[in-house]
């Protein structure tokens, strides 16, 4: 018997399952269980107390995720179509921006394209209209020039207001020039040059007697100015197209509020 006891003790020592790490798997200690259960109870009581202290509004706000963190799993057909058209517009506008910088494929023609864009800028047109108005001696000419000046001023205000609302940036990171800052043409949508040339070409076609070649050249000039704004990377294609639409609507507005010759003479005398 005394000899068998050391043997059994040695067997127990050599048995792997009798080690502390394996015993904890099969027979967890009571102290560990009690400590875990007490910690769970304390955490549950603390959570219940905090939930009672919080307001229902705060609970709802904590449950609601921010809108930008939510993934829309079932987008609408309109959303898919709009995003697809927007992606096509950005891609095509970047491809047509061949004069966006000096390193572009047509970078050498950037100065000439900028000069073409200046022909549709508001400041030269307002200055030229004022000079012609001072030198004009006929009532019909003064009437047309005064309404043209009104159309130019309305174009600047309407486009500046729409751009401030949309705040869309161009396809390339190009800073506006000094003349653009003067006319508040700092954003991309809608294109101010496109709206202005569309309004001017429609105005001249309606109120000036022009030969057919000149009428064709006037329309081509408006299209080239709109294209030049995409080529230098200042506007997207949709910005230019929307500018043409807004320019036509501005022309229709000026036709509705057309100032008569007597009104024009009164304004000129005040000035």
mmCIF file of C-alpha atoms in Angstrom:
data_model
loop_
_atom_site.group_PDB
_atom_site.id
_atom_site.type_symbol
_atom_site.label_atom_id
_atom_site.label_comp_id
_atom_site.label_asym_id
_atom_site.label_seq_id
_atom_site.Cartn_x
_atom_site.Cartn_y
_atom_site.Cartn_z
ATOM 1 C CA UNK A 1 0.000 0.000 0.000
ATOM 2 C CA UNK A 2 2.678 2.590 0.838
ATOM 3 C CA UNK A 3 4.435 1.803 -2.443
ATOM 4 C CA UNK A 4 1.207 2.117 -4.491
ATOM 5 C CA UNK A 5 0.468 5.589 -3.137
ATOM 6 C CA UNK A 6 3.650 7.177 -4.570
ATOM 7 C CA UNK A 7 2.939 5.423 -7.866
ATOM 8 C CA UNK A 8 -0.598 6.845 -8.049
ATOM 9 C CA UNK A 9 0.670 10.291 -7.132
ATOM 10 C CA UNK A 10 3.307 10.093 -9.846
ATOM 11 C CA UNK A 11 0.622 8.958 -12.316
ATOM 12 C CA UNK A 12 -1.571 11.909 -11.348
ATOM 13 C CA UNK A 13 1.331 14.273 -11.802
ATOM 14 C CA UNK A 14 2.166 12.844 -15.238
ATOM 15 C CA UNK A 15 -1.498 12.941 -16.369
ATOM 16 C CA UNK A 16 -1.945 15.899 -18.772
ATOM 17 C CA UNK A 17 -5.632 16.343 -17.992
ATOM 18 C CA UNK A 18 -4.851 17.082 -14.372
ATOM 19 C CA UNK A 19 -3.012 20.289 -15.229
ATOM 20 C CA UNK A 20 -4.569 23.598 -14.186
ATOM 21 C CA UNK A 21 -5.206 24.876 -17.718
ATOM 22 C CA UNK A 22 -7.159 21.728 -18.664
ATOM 23 C CA UNK A 23 -9.013 21.590 -15.381
ATOM 24 C CA UNK A 24 -10.292 25.118 -15.990
ATOM 25 C CA UNK A 25 -11.877 23.962 -19.242
ATOM 26 C CA UNK A 26 -13.770 21.020 -17.751
ATOM 27 C CA UNK A 27 -14.409 22.294 -14.237
ATOM 28 C CA UNK A 28 -14.383 26.110 -14.067
ATOM 29 C CA UNK A 29 -13.505 27.543 -10.715
ATOM 30 C CA UNK A 30 -16.343 28.834 -8.570
ATOM 31 C CA UNK A 31 -14.496 32.062 -7.865
ATOM 32 C CA UNK A 32 -14.190 32.836 -11.566
ATOM 33 C CA UNK A 33 -17.870 32.095 -12.121
ATOM 34 C CA UNK A 34 -18.904 34.297 -9.245
ATOM 35 C CA UNK A 35 -16.665 37.154 -10.377
ATOM 36 C CA UNK A 36 -17.970 36.911 -13.953
ATOM 37 C CA UNK A 37 -21.603 36.799 -12.864
ATOM 38 C CA UNK A 38 -21.099 39.735 -10.498
ATOM 39 C CA UNK A 39 -19.412 41.789 -13.226
ATOM 40 C CA UNK A 40 -22.253 40.988 -15.614
ATOM 41 C CA UNK A 41 -24.825 42.024 -13.030
ATOM 42 C CA UNK A 42 -22.980 45.268 -12.338
ATOM 43 C CA UNK A 43 -22.680 46.082 -16.047
ATOM 44 C CA UNK A 44 -26.360 45.274 -16.569
ATOM 45 C CA UNK A 45 -27.386 47.482 -13.655
ATOM 46 C CA UNK A 46 -25.199 50.315 -14.944
ATOM 47 C CA UNK A 47 -26.671 49.968 -18.437
ATOM 48 C CA UNK A 48 -30.222 49.993 -17.085
ATOM 49 C CA UNK A 49 -29.481 53.062 -14.984
ATOM 50 C CA UNK A 50 -27.970 54.909 -17.945
ATOM 51 C CA UNK A 51 -30.918 53.907 -20.142
ATOM 52 C CA UNK A 52 -33.328 55.270 -17.559
ATOM 53 C CA UNK A 53 -31.400 58.527 -17.293
ATOM 54 C CA UNK A 54 -31.365 59.132 -21.056
ATOM 55 C CA UNK A 55 -34.324 60.806 -22.692
ATOM 56 C CA UNK A 56 -36.433 59.032 -25.336
ATOM 57 C CA UNK A 57 -35.280 61.590 -27.942
ATOM 58 C CA UNK A 58 -31.633 60.806 -27.219
ATOM 59 C CA UNK A 59 -32.346 57.076 -27.535
ATOM 60 C CA UNK A 60 -33.952 57.615 -30.932
ATOM 61 C CA UNK A 61 -31.052 59.774 -32.109
ATOM 62 C CA UNK A 62 -28.519 57.178 -30.964
ATOM 63 C CA UNK A 63 -30.393 54.425 -32.812
ATOM 64 C CA UNK A 64 -30.582 56.447 -36.051
ATOM 65 C CA UNK A 65 -27.396 56.312 -38.097
ATOM 66 C CA UNK A 66 -26.201 59.326 -40.095
ATOM 67 C CA UNK A 67 -27.571 59.387 -43.596
ATOM 68 C CA UNK A 68 -24.113 59.299 -45.189
ATOM 69 C CA UNK A 69 -23.288 56.102 -43.231
ATOM 70 C CA UNK A 70 -26.387 54.275 -44.464
ATOM 71 C CA UNK A 71 -26.065 52.179 -47.612
ATOM 72 C CA UNK A 72 -29.002 52.361 -49.991
ATOM 73 C CA UNK A 73 -29.609 48.725 -50.882
ATOM 74 C CA UNK A 74 -32.554 49.354 -53.216
ATOM 75 C CA UNK A 75 -31.931 52.596 -55.152
ATOM 76 C CA UNK A 76 -34.659 53.956 -57.387
ATOM 77 C CA UNK A 77 -34.543 53.899 -61.166
ATOM 78 C CA UNK A 78 -34.388 57.700 -61.265
ATOM 79 C CA UNK A 79 -31.387 57.712 -58.931
ATOM 80 C CA UNK A 80 -29.529 55.149 -61.046
ATOM 81 C CA UNK A 81 -30.296 57.060 -64.258
ATOM 82 C CA UNK A 82 -29.250 60.399 -62.743
ATOM 83 C CA UNK A 83 -25.964 59.029 -61.382
ATOM 84 C CA UNK A 84 -25.201 57.335 -64.714
ATOM 85 C CA UNK A 85 -25.818 60.543 -66.680
ATOM 86 C CA UNK A 86 -23.722 62.493 -64.189
ATOM 87 C CA UNK A 87 -20.840 60.045 -64.578
ATOM 88 C CA UNK A 88 -21.069 60.253 -68.389
ATOM 89 C CA UNK A 89 -21.142 64.058 -68.196
ATOM 90 C CA UNK A 90 -18.001 64.184 -66.021
ATOM 91 C CA UNK A 91 -16.154 61.653 -68.196
ATOM 92 C CA UNK A 92 -16.983 63.401 -71.482
ATOM 93 C CA UNK A 93 -16.192 66.841 -70.040
ATOM 94 C CA UNK A 94 -12.761 65.654 -68.908
ATOM 95 C CA UNK A 95 -12.091 64.170 -72.337
ATOM 96 C CA UNK A 96 -13.054 67.446 -74.048
ATOM 97 C CA UNK A 97 -10.887 69.498 -71.661
ATOM 98 C CA UNK A 98 -7.987 69.429 -74.116
ATOM 99 C CA UNK A 99 -6.828 72.948 -73.146
ATOM 100 C CA UNK A 100 -7.294 72.640 -69.387
ATOM 101 C CA UNK A 101 -3.573 73.280 -68.741
ATOM 102 C CA UNK A 102 -0.299 73.680 -70.576
ATOM 103 C CA UNK A 103 0.444 69.961 -70.352
ATOM 104 C CA UNK A 104 -2.816 69.013 -72.123
ATOM 105 C CA UNK A 105 -2.912 67.740 -75.690
ATOM 106 C CA UNK A 106 -3.971 71.174 -77.020
ATOM 107 C CA UNK A 107 -2.201 73.189 -74.353
ATOM 108 C CA UNK A 108 -0.566 75.469 -76.920
ATOM 109 C CA UNK A 109 -3.986 76.697 -78.109
ATOM 110 C CA UNK A 110 -5.115 77.663 -74.592
ATOM 111 C CA UNK A 111 -4.479 81.399 -75.147
ATOM 112 C CA UNK A 112 -6.550 81.436 -78.330
ATOM 113 C CA UNK A 113 -9.404 79.547 -76.648
ATOM 114 C CA UNK A 114 -9.315 81.981 -73.722
ATOM 115 C CA UNK A 115 -9.509 84.889 -76.163
ATOM 116 C CA UNK A 116 -12.593 83.321 -77.748
ATOM 117 C CA UNK A 117 -14.138 83.018 -74.291
ATOM 118 C CA UNK A 118 -13.517 86.720 -73.581
ATOM 119 C CA UNK A 119 -15.763 87.605 -76.540
ATOM 120 C CA UNK A 120 -18.657 86.200 -74.519
ATOM 121 C CA UNK A 121 -17.756 87.847 -71.230
ATOM 122 C CA UNK A 122 -20.164 90.299 -69.610
ATOM 123 C CA UNK A 123 -17.770 93.180 -68.813
ATOM 124 C CA UNK A 124 -16.729 93.899 -72.457
ATOM 125 C CA UNK A 125 -20.348 93.682 -73.601
ATOM 126 C CA UNK A 126 -21.613 96.055 -70.890
ATOM 127 C CA UNK A 127 -18.802 98.533 -71.603
ATOM 128 C CA UNK A 128 -19.436 98.368 -75.364
ATOM 129 C CA UNK A 129 -23.184 98.830 -74.899
ATOM 130 C CA UNK A 130 -22.635 101.921 -72.744
ATOM 131 C CA UNK A 131 -20.250 103.440 -75.315
ATOM 132 C CA UNK A 132 -22.710 102.808 -78.148
ATOM 133 C CA UNK A 133 -25.534 104.245 -76.044
ATOM 134 C CA UNK A 134 -23.612 107.472 -75.471
ATOM 135 C CA UNK A 135 -22.822 107.835 -79.173
ATOM 136 C CA UNK A 136 -26.297 106.841 -80.408
ATOM 137 C CA UNK A 137 -28.484 109.699 -81.673
ATOM 138 C CA UNK A 138 -31.620 107.838 -82.803
ATOM 139 C CA UNK A 139 -34.559 106.920 -80.584
ATOM 140 C CA UNK A 140 -34.819 103.399 -82.019
ATOM 141 C CA UNK A 141 -31.124 102.745 -81.420
ATOM 142 C CA UNK A 142 -31.279 104.020 -77.850
ATOM 143 C CA UNK A 143 -34.329 101.859 -77.157
ATOM 144 C CA UNK A 144 -32.587 98.710 -78.401
ATOM 145 C CA UNK A 145 -29.362 99.531 -76.533
ATOM 146 C CA UNK A 146 -31.143 100.263 -73.259
ATOM 147 C CA UNK A 147 -32.986 96.951 -73.400
ATOM 148 C CA UNK A 148 -29.754 95.200 -74.312
ATOM 149 C CA UNK A 149 -28.100 96.732 -71.244
ATOM 150 C CA UNK A 150 -31.016 95.540 -69.135
ATOM 151 C CA UNK A 151 -30.644 92.024 -70.563
ATOM 152 C CA UNK A 152 -26.916 91.944 -69.776
ATOM 153 C CA UNK A 153 -27.437 93.087 -66.192
ATOM 154 C CA UNK A 154 -30.230 90.544 -65.684
ATOM 155 C CA UNK A 155 -28.005 87.808 -67.092
ATOM 156 C CA UNK A 156 -25.227 88.581 -64.586
ATOM 157 C CA UNK A 157 -27.600 88.643 -61.614
ATOM 158 C CA UNK A 158 -29.546 85.502 -62.576
ATOM 159 C CA UNK A 159 -26.456 83.415 -63.369
ATOM 160 C CA UNK A 160 -24.656 84.566 -60.208
ATOM 161 C CA UNK A 161 -27.686 83.639 -58.089
ATOM 162 C CA UNK A 162 -28.038 80.203 -59.701
ATOM 163 C CA UNK A 163 -24.338 79.483 -59.306
ATOM 164 C CA UNK A 164 -24.449 80.413 -55.617
ATOM 165 C CA UNK A 165 -27.359 78.000 -55.146
ATOM 166 C CA UNK A 166 -25.821 75.087 -57.080
ATOM 167 C CA UNK A 167 -22.153 75.617 -56.078
ATOM 168 C CA UNK A 168 -21.007 73.060 -58.631
ATOM 169 C CA UNK A 169 -17.298 72.981 -59.432
ATOM 170 C CA UNK A 170 -15.827 72.415 -62.858
ATOM 171 C CA UNK A 171 -14.235 69.165 -64.078
ATOM 172 C CA UNK A 172 -10.751 70.613 -63.489
ATOM 173 C CA UNK A 173 -9.448 72.609 -60.550
ATOM 174 C CA UNK A 174 -9.027 75.930 -62.388
ATOM 175 C CA UNK A 175 -9.200 79.234 -60.572
ATOM 176 C CA UNK A 176 -11.525 81.866 -62.110
ATOM 177 C CA UNK A 177 -9.948 84.949 -63.659
ATOM 178 C CA UNK A 178 -10.292 88.582 -62.637
ATOM 179 C CA UNK A 179 -13.144 89.223 -65.073
ATOM 180 C CA UNK A 180 -14.969 86.169 -63.731
ATOM 181 C CA UNK A 181 -14.766 87.548 -60.201
ATOM 182 C CA UNK A 182 -16.119 90.903 -61.381
ATOM 183 C CA UNK A 183 -19.212 89.234 -62.820
ATOM 184 C CA UNK A 184 -19.446 86.721 -59.919
ATOM 185 C CA UNK A 185 -18.970 83.844 -62.386
ATOM 186 C CA UNK A 186 -17.010 81.649 -59.974
ATOM 187 C CA UNK A 187 -18.881 78.309 -60.143
ATOM 188 C CA UNK A 188 -19.636 75.942 -63.015
ATOM 189 C CA UNK A 189 -23.425 75.564 -63.155
ATOM 190 C CA UNK A 190 -24.809 77.189 -65.229
ATOM 191 C CA UNK A 191 -22.139 78.492 -67.606
ATOM 192 C CA UNK A 192 -22.371 82.289 -67.619
ATOM 193 C CA UNK A 193 -20.678 82.681 -70.999
ATOM 194 C CA UNK A 194 -23.067 80.179 -72.587
ATOM 195 C CA UNK A 195 -26.175 81.902 -71.216
ATOM 196 C CA UNK A 196 -24.863 85.307 -72.316
ATOM 197 C CA UNK A 197 -24.002 84.333 -75.892
ATOM 198 C CA UNK A 198 -27.325 82.500 -76.281
ATOM 199 C CA UNK A 199 -29.222 85.555 -75.066
ATOM 200 C CA UNK A 200 -27.163 87.952 -77.242
ATOM 201 C CA UNK A 201 -27.452 85.893 -80.407
ATOM 202 C CA UNK A 202 -31.217 85.559 -79.997
ATOM 203 C CA UNK A 203 -31.501 89.266 -79.192
ATOM 204 C CA UNK A 204 -29.558 90.318 -82.316
ATOM 205 C CA UNK A 205 -31.400 87.868 -84.549
ATOM 206 C CA UNK A 206 -34.732 89.353 -83.438
ATOM 207 C CA UNK A 207 -33.911 93.069 -83.308
ATOM 208 C CA UNK A 208 -31.257 93.602 -85.977
ATOM 209 C CA UNK A 209 -31.583 93.204 -89.725
ATOM 210 C CA UNK A 210 -28.748 90.849 -90.659
ATOM 211 C CA UNK A 211 -27.888 88.971 -93.819
ATOM 212 C CA UNK A 212 -28.086 85.172 -93.769
ATOM 213 C CA UNK A 213 -24.265 84.657 -93.620
ATOM 214 C CA UNK A 214 -24.076 86.976 -90.608
ATOM 215 C CA UNK A 215 -26.938 85.147 -88.916
ATOM 216 C CA UNK A 216 -25.144 81.823 -89.422
ATOM 217 C CA UNK A 217 -21.875 83.280 -88.103
ATOM 218 C CA UNK A 218 -23.695 84.619 -85.049
ATOM 219 C CA UNK A 219 -25.059 81.169 -84.199
ATOM 220 C CA UNK A 220 -21.654 79.536 -84.821
ATOM 221 C CA UNK A 221 -19.998 82.130 -82.569
ATOM 222 C CA UNK A 222 -22.379 81.254 -79.718
ATOM 223 C CA UNK A 223 -21.705 77.526 -80.135
ATOM 224 C CA UNK A 224 -17.917 78.036 -80.275
ATOM 225 C CA UNK A 225 -17.908 80.160 -77.117
ATOM 226 C CA UNK A 226 -19.870 77.475 -75.280
ATOM 227 C CA UNK A 227 -17.487 74.756 -76.510
ATOM 228 C CA UNK A 228 -14.448 76.821 -75.506
ATOM 229 C CA UNK A 229 -15.611 76.814 -71.872
ATOM 230 C CA UNK A 230 -15.549 73.007 -71.874
ATOM 231 C CA UNK A 231 -12.191 72.872 -73.675
ATOM 232 C CA UNK A 232 -10.417 74.995 -71.061
ATOM 233 C CA UNK A 233 -11.897 72.854 -68.276
ATOM 234 C CA UNK A 234 -14.060 75.511 -66.598
ATOM 235 C CA UNK A 235 -17.455 73.893 -67.239
ATOM 236 C CA UNK A 236 -19.096 70.534 -67.842
ATOM 237 C CA UNK A 237 -21.103 69.827 -70.974
ATOM 238 C CA UNK A 238 -24.364 70.013 -69.012
ATOM 239 C CA UNK A 239 -23.295 73.390 -67.587
ATOM 240 C CA UNK A 240 -22.982 74.800 -71.104
ATOM 241 C CA UNK A 241 -26.230 73.226 -72.323
ATOM 242 C CA UNK A 242 -28.116 74.556 -69.314
ATOM 243 C CA UNK A 243 -26.502 77.951 -69.929
ATOM 244 C CA UNK A 244 -27.947 77.984 -73.448
ATOM 245 C CA UNK A 245 -31.396 77.182 -72.036
ATOM 246 C CA UNK A 246 -31.177 79.888 -69.364
ATOM 247 C CA UNK A 247 -29.965 82.383 -71.979
ATOM 248 C CA UNK A 248 -33.036 81.754 -74.116
ATOM 249 C CA UNK A 249 -35.305 82.112 -71.077
ATOM 250 C CA UNK A 250 -33.612 85.406 -70.204
ATOM 251 C CA UNK A 251 -34.288 86.668 -73.717
ATOM 252 C CA UNK A 252 -37.960 85.777 -73.320
ATOM 253 C CA UNK A 253 -38.018 87.612 -69.981
ATOM 254 C CA UNK A 254 -36.542 90.750 -71.541
ATOM 255 C CA UNK A 255 -39.140 90.572 -74.301
ATOM 256 C CA UNK A 256 -41.877 90.488 -71.670
ATOM 257 C CA UNK A 257 -40.546 93.513 -69.778
ATOM 258 C CA UNK A 258 -39.398 95.393 -72.867
ATOM 259 C CA UNK A 259 -38.925 99.085 -72.110
ATOM 260 C CA UNK A 260 -40.608 101.509 -74.476
ATOM 261 C CA UNK A 261 -38.862 104.453 -76.131
ATOM 262 C CA UNK A 262 -40.351 106.958 -73.672
ATOM 263 C CA UNK A 263 -39.121 104.918 -70.682
ATOM 264 C CA UNK A 264 -35.672 104.668 -72.220
ATOM 265 C CA UNK A 265 -35.532 108.432 -72.829
ATOM 266 C CA UNK A 266 -36.559 109.111 -69.238
ATOM 267 C CA UNK A 267 -33.811 106.793 -67.911
ATOM 268 C CA UNK A 268 -31.219 108.358 -70.204
ATOM 269 C CA UNK A 269 -32.171 111.848 -69.045
ATOM 270 C CA UNK A 270 -31.827 110.804 -65.399
ATOM 271 C CA UNK A 271 -28.463 109.240 -66.125
#
